[in-house]
Amino acid sequence: MNDTSDIKMSSNKPYLVGAFYDWISDNEMTPFIAVDTNVYGVVVPMAYVKEGQIVLNIAASAVGSIALGEDAIEFSARFGGKLEHLIVPYGAISAIYAKENGAGTALPIEHPSEEEIAEKASTDEAGKPEKQAKPSLASVSTGNKTSEPKKSAKGKASLKVIK
């Protein structure tokens, strides 16, 4: 029998986020993601970040066009009337859930290794074109009816619904 315990697998977060995004959308609900802005590679308008987190509406109807890539979700959104290009690496997503009923899942934050950061930086410097999402519209949740992840005593993300 082969020992496969030392085989490194890629993150399952892109698959989980994509599946939950499809499930929530197929049920005609609004997918929201909670993002830890301290993770390397997150590009969001920092004026809307509270306590290192931002909650984003990623519904197709809100963003018009969204790219769920291999490493990150990319889309454009308007904040205060200004169009912004957002990049959210999957490792920065702490939850994906339906706005209407809170159905979804909390996810662990995954920080990239120093090797992954160096590799990304060298790839970007080499002039490889980055994916660009089409301009579109999204919304940020700042109201009291939003679920936001809270860290438990053990450091794992959990989801608390506030109504």
Short mmCIF file of N, CA and C in Angstrom, two decimals, residues 53-126:
data_model
loop_
_atom_site.label_atom_id
_atom_site.label_comp_id
_atom_site.label_asym_id
_atom_site.label_seq_id
_atom_site.Cartn_x
_atom_site.Cartn_y
_atom_site.Cartn_z
N GLN A 53 -12.37 43.49 8.39
CA GLN A 53 -13.30 42.67 7.61
C GLN A 53 -14.20 43.54 6.76
N ILE A 54 -14.69 42.96 5.68
CA ILE A 54 -15.68 43.60 4.82
C ILE A 54 -16.63 42.51 4.36
N VAL A 55 -17.91 42.84 4.28
CA VAL A 55 -18.92 41.91 3.80
C VAL A 55 -19.39 42.42 2.44
N LEU A 56 -19.35 41.54 1.44
CA LEU A 56 -19.65 41.93 0.07
C LEU A 56 -20.79 41.11 -0.52
N ASN A 57 -21.67 41.80 -1.24
CA ASN A 57 -22.73 41.15 -2.01
C ASN A 57 -22.11 40.75 -3.34
N ILE A 58 -22.08 39.45 -3.63
CA ILE A 58 -21.46 38.99 -4.88
C ILE A 58 -22.49 38.37 -5.82
N ALA A 59 -23.75 38.73 -5.65
CA ALA A 59 -24.80 38.22 -6.53
C ALA A 59 -24.55 38.69 -7.96
N ALA A 60 -24.84 37.84 -8.92
CA ALA A 60 -24.65 38.20 -10.33
C ALA A 60 -25.46 39.45 -10.67
N SER A 61 -26.62 39.61 -10.08
CA SER A 61 -27.45 40.79 -10.34
C SER A 61 -26.84 42.06 -9.76
N ALA A 62 -25.99 41.93 -8.74
CA ALA A 62 -25.36 43.09 -8.11
C ALA A 62 -24.07 43.47 -8.80
N VAL A 63 -23.34 42.49 -9.30
CA VAL A 63 -22.04 42.77 -9.90
C VAL A 63 -22.07 42.73 -11.42
N GLY A 64 -23.09 42.15 -12.02
CA GLY A 64 -23.18 42.08 -13.47
C GLY A 64 -22.26 41.03 -14.05
N SER A 65 -21.01 41.01 -13.65
CA SER A 65 -20.04 40.03 -14.12
C SER A 65 -19.10 39.71 -12.97
N ILE A 66 -18.88 38.44 -12.77
CA ILE A 66 -18.01 38.01 -11.69
C ILE A 66 -17.16 36.85 -12.19
N ALA A 67 -15.88 36.86 -11.85
CA ALA A 67 -14.98 35.79 -12.27
C ALA A 67 -14.54 35.02 -11.03
N LEU A 68 -15.03 33.78 -10.92
CA LEU A 68 -14.59 32.90 -9.85
C LEU A 68 -13.41 32.10 -10.42
N GLY A 69 -12.21 32.68 -10.30
CA GLY A 69 -11.01 32.08 -10.87
C GLY A 69 -10.45 30.96 -10.03
N GLU A 70 -9.24 30.53 -10.39
CA GLU A 70 -8.58 29.44 -9.66
C GLU A 70 -8.12 29.87 -8.28
N ASP A 71 -7.66 31.14 -8.16
CA ASP A 71 -7.07 31.61 -6.92
C ASP A 71 -7.89 32.67 -6.19
N ALA A 72 -8.77 33.36 -6.94
CA ALA A 72 -9.47 34.50 -6.35
C ALA A 72 -10.78 34.78 -7.08
N ILE A 73 -11.63 35.52 -6.41
CA ILE A 73 -12.84 36.05 -7.03
C ILE A 73 -12.52 37.48 -7.44
N GLU A 74 -12.84 37.84 -8.67
CA GLU A 74 -12.61 39.20 -9.15
C GLU A 74 -13.89 39.77 -9.72
N PHE A 75 -14.15 41.03 -9.38
CA PHE A 75 -15.29 41.73 -9.94
C PHE A 75 -15.11 43.22 -9.72
N SER A 76 -15.94 44.00 -10.37
CA SER A 76 -15.92 45.44 -10.18
C SER A 76 -17.20 45.84 -9.48
N ALA A 77 -17.11 46.85 -8.64
CA ALA A 77 -18.27 47.30 -7.87
C ALA A 77 -18.17 48.80 -7.63
N ARG A 78 -19.29 49.41 -7.38
CA ARG A 78 -19.33 50.84 -7.08
C ARG A 78 -19.40 51.04 -5.57
N PHE A 79 -18.54 51.90 -5.10
CA PHE A 79 -18.51 52.29 -3.69
C PHE A 79 -18.55 53.80 -3.66
N GLY A 80 -19.63 54.35 -3.11
CA GLY A 80 -19.76 55.81 -3.08
C GLY A 80 -19.75 56.41 -4.48
N GLY A 81 -20.28 55.68 -5.45
CA GLY A 81 -20.34 56.15 -6.83
C GLY A 81 -19.09 55.91 -7.65
N LYS A 82 -18.01 55.45 -7.02
CA LYS A 82 -16.75 55.22 -7.73
C LYS A 82 -16.59 53.73 -8.05
N LEU A 83 -16.27 53.44 -9.32
CA LEU A 83 -16.07 52.06 -9.73
C LEU A 83 -14.73 51.56 -9.22
N GLU A 84 -14.74 50.42 -8.54
CA GLU A 84 -13.54 49.81 -7.97
C GLU A 84 -13.41 48.38 -8.49
N HIS A 85 -12.18 47.95 -8.74
CA HIS A 85 -11.90 46.56 -9.11
C HIS A 85 -11.50 45.82 -7.85
N LEU A 86 -12.22 44.76 -7.50
CA LEU A 86 -11.97 44.00 -6.29
C LEU A 86 -11.35 42.66 -6.62
N ILE A 87 -10.41 42.24 -5.78
CA ILE A 87 -9.80 40.91 -5.87
C ILE A 87 -9.86 40.30 -4.48
N VAL A 88 -10.48 39.15 -4.38
CA VAL A 88 -10.61 38.46 -3.10
C VAL A 88 -10.06 37.04 -3.24
N PRO A 89 -8.83 36.81 -2.76
CA PRO A 89 -8.30 35.44 -2.77
C PRO A 89 -9.20 34.53 -1.92
N TYR A 90 -9.37 33.30 -2.34
CA TYR A 90 -10.24 32.38 -1.60
C TYR A 90 -9.81 32.23 -0.14
N GLY A 91 -8.52 32.29 0.12
CA GLY A 91 -8.03 32.15 1.49
C GLY A 91 -8.54 33.23 2.42
N ALA A 92 -8.97 34.37 1.88
CA ALA A 92 -9.44 35.49 2.69
C ALA A 92 -10.93 35.40 3.02
N ILE A 93 -11.64 34.46 2.41
CA ILE A 93 -13.09 34.34 2.63
C ILE A 93 -13.34 33.54 3.90
N SER A 94 -13.97 34.21 4.88
CA SER A 94 -14.25 33.53 6.15
C SER A 94 -15.67 32.97 6.20
N ALA A 95 -16.53 33.38 5.27
CA ALA A 95 -17.89 32.84 5.21
C ALA A 95 -18.51 33.18 3.87
N ILE A 96 -19.42 32.31 3.43
CA ILE A 96 -20.30 32.59 2.30
C ILE A 96 -21.68 32.14 2.72
N TYR A 97 -22.67 33.03 2.52
CA TYR A 97 -24.00 32.73 3.03
C TYR A 97 -25.05 33.52 2.26
N ALA A 98 -26.31 33.08 2.39
CA ALA A 98 -27.44 33.76 1.78
C ALA A 98 -27.87 34.90 2.70
N LYS A 99 -28.00 36.08 2.13
CA LYS A 99 -28.42 37.25 2.91
C LYS A 99 -29.79 37.03 3.55
N GLU A 100 -30.69 36.39 2.83
CA GLU A 100 -32.07 36.28 3.26
C GLU A 100 -32.28 35.38 4.47
N ASN A 101 -31.51 34.31 4.61
CA ASN A 101 -31.76 33.39 5.72
C ASN A 101 -30.48 32.92 6.44
N GLY A 102 -29.32 33.40 6.01
CA GLY A 102 -28.07 33.04 6.68
C GLY A 102 -27.54 31.66 6.33
N ALA A 103 -28.22 30.92 5.43
CA ALA A 103 -27.75 29.58 5.06
C ALA A 103 -26.41 29.70 4.33
N GLY A 104 -25.46 28.91 4.73
CA GLY A 104 -24.15 28.95 4.11
C GLY A 104 -23.14 28.25 5.00
N THR A 105 -21.92 28.72 4.96
CA THR A 105 -20.88 28.08 5.75
C THR A 105 -19.79 29.06 6.15
N ALA A 106 -19.19 28.80 7.28
CA ALA A 106 -17.99 29.53 7.72
C ALA A 106 -16.79 28.74 7.22
N LEU A 107 -15.71 29.44 6.90
CA LEU A 107 -14.52 28.81 6.34
C LEU A 107 -13.28 29.31 7.08
N PRO A 108 -12.26 28.47 7.20
CA PRO A 108 -11.03 28.92 7.86
C PRO A 108 -10.26 29.89 6.95
N ILE A 109 -9.61 30.86 7.56
CA ILE A 109 -8.76 31.78 6.82
C ILE A 109 -7.47 31.05 6.47
N GLU A 110 -7.00 31.21 5.23
CA GLU A 110 -5.76 30.57 4.78
C GLU A 110 -4.81 31.66 4.29
N HIS A 111 -3.73 31.87 5.01
CA HIS A 111 -2.71 32.83 4.58
C HIS A 111 -1.74 32.11 3.65
N PRO A 112 -1.36 32.75 2.54
CA PRO A 112 -0.40 32.11 1.64
C PRO A 112 0.98 32.01 2.29
N SER A 113 1.74 31.02 1.87
CA SER A 113 3.10 30.86 2.38
C SER A 113 4.00 31.92 1.76
N GLU A 114 5.18 32.12 2.33
CA GLU A 114 6.13 33.09 1.78
C GLU A 114 6.52 32.70 0.36
N GLU A 115 6.61 31.40 0.08
CA GLU A 115 6.95 30.93 -1.27
C GLU A 115 5.85 31.30 -2.26
N GLU A 116 4.59 31.14 -1.85
CA GLU A 116 3.47 31.48 -2.73
C GLU A 116 3.43 32.98 -3.00
N ILE A 117 3.72 33.79 -1.99
CA ILE A 117 3.75 35.25 -2.17
C ILE A 117 4.87 35.63 -3.13
N ALA A 118 6.05 35.05 -2.94
CA ALA A 118 7.19 35.35 -3.82
C ALA A 118 6.89 34.92 -5.24
N GLU A 119 6.27 33.76 -5.41
CA GLU A 119 5.93 33.26 -6.74
C GLU A 119 4.92 34.20 -7.42
N LYS A 120 3.93 34.63 -6.68
CA LYS A 120 2.92 35.56 -7.23
C LYS A 120 3.56 36.88 -7.62
N ALA A 121 4.44 37.40 -6.77
CA ALA A 121 5.12 38.67 -7.04
C ALA A 121 5.99 38.55 -8.29
N SER A 122 6.72 37.45 -8.43
CA SER A 122 7.59 37.29 -9.61
C SER A 122 6.76 37.11 -10.88
N THR A 123 5.62 36.45 -10.77
CA THR A 123 4.74 36.27 -11.93
C THR A 123 4.16 37.62 -12.35
N ASP A 124 3.73 38.44 -11.38
CA ASP A 124 3.18 39.76 -11.68
C ASP A 124 4.24 40.66 -12.30
N GLU A 125 5.47 40.61 -11.79
CA GLU A 125 6.55 41.45 -12.31
C GLU A 125 6.97 41.01 -13.71
N ALA A 126 6.77 39.75 -14.05
CA ALA A 126 7.16 39.24 -15.36
C ALA A 126 6.25 39.75 -16.47
#
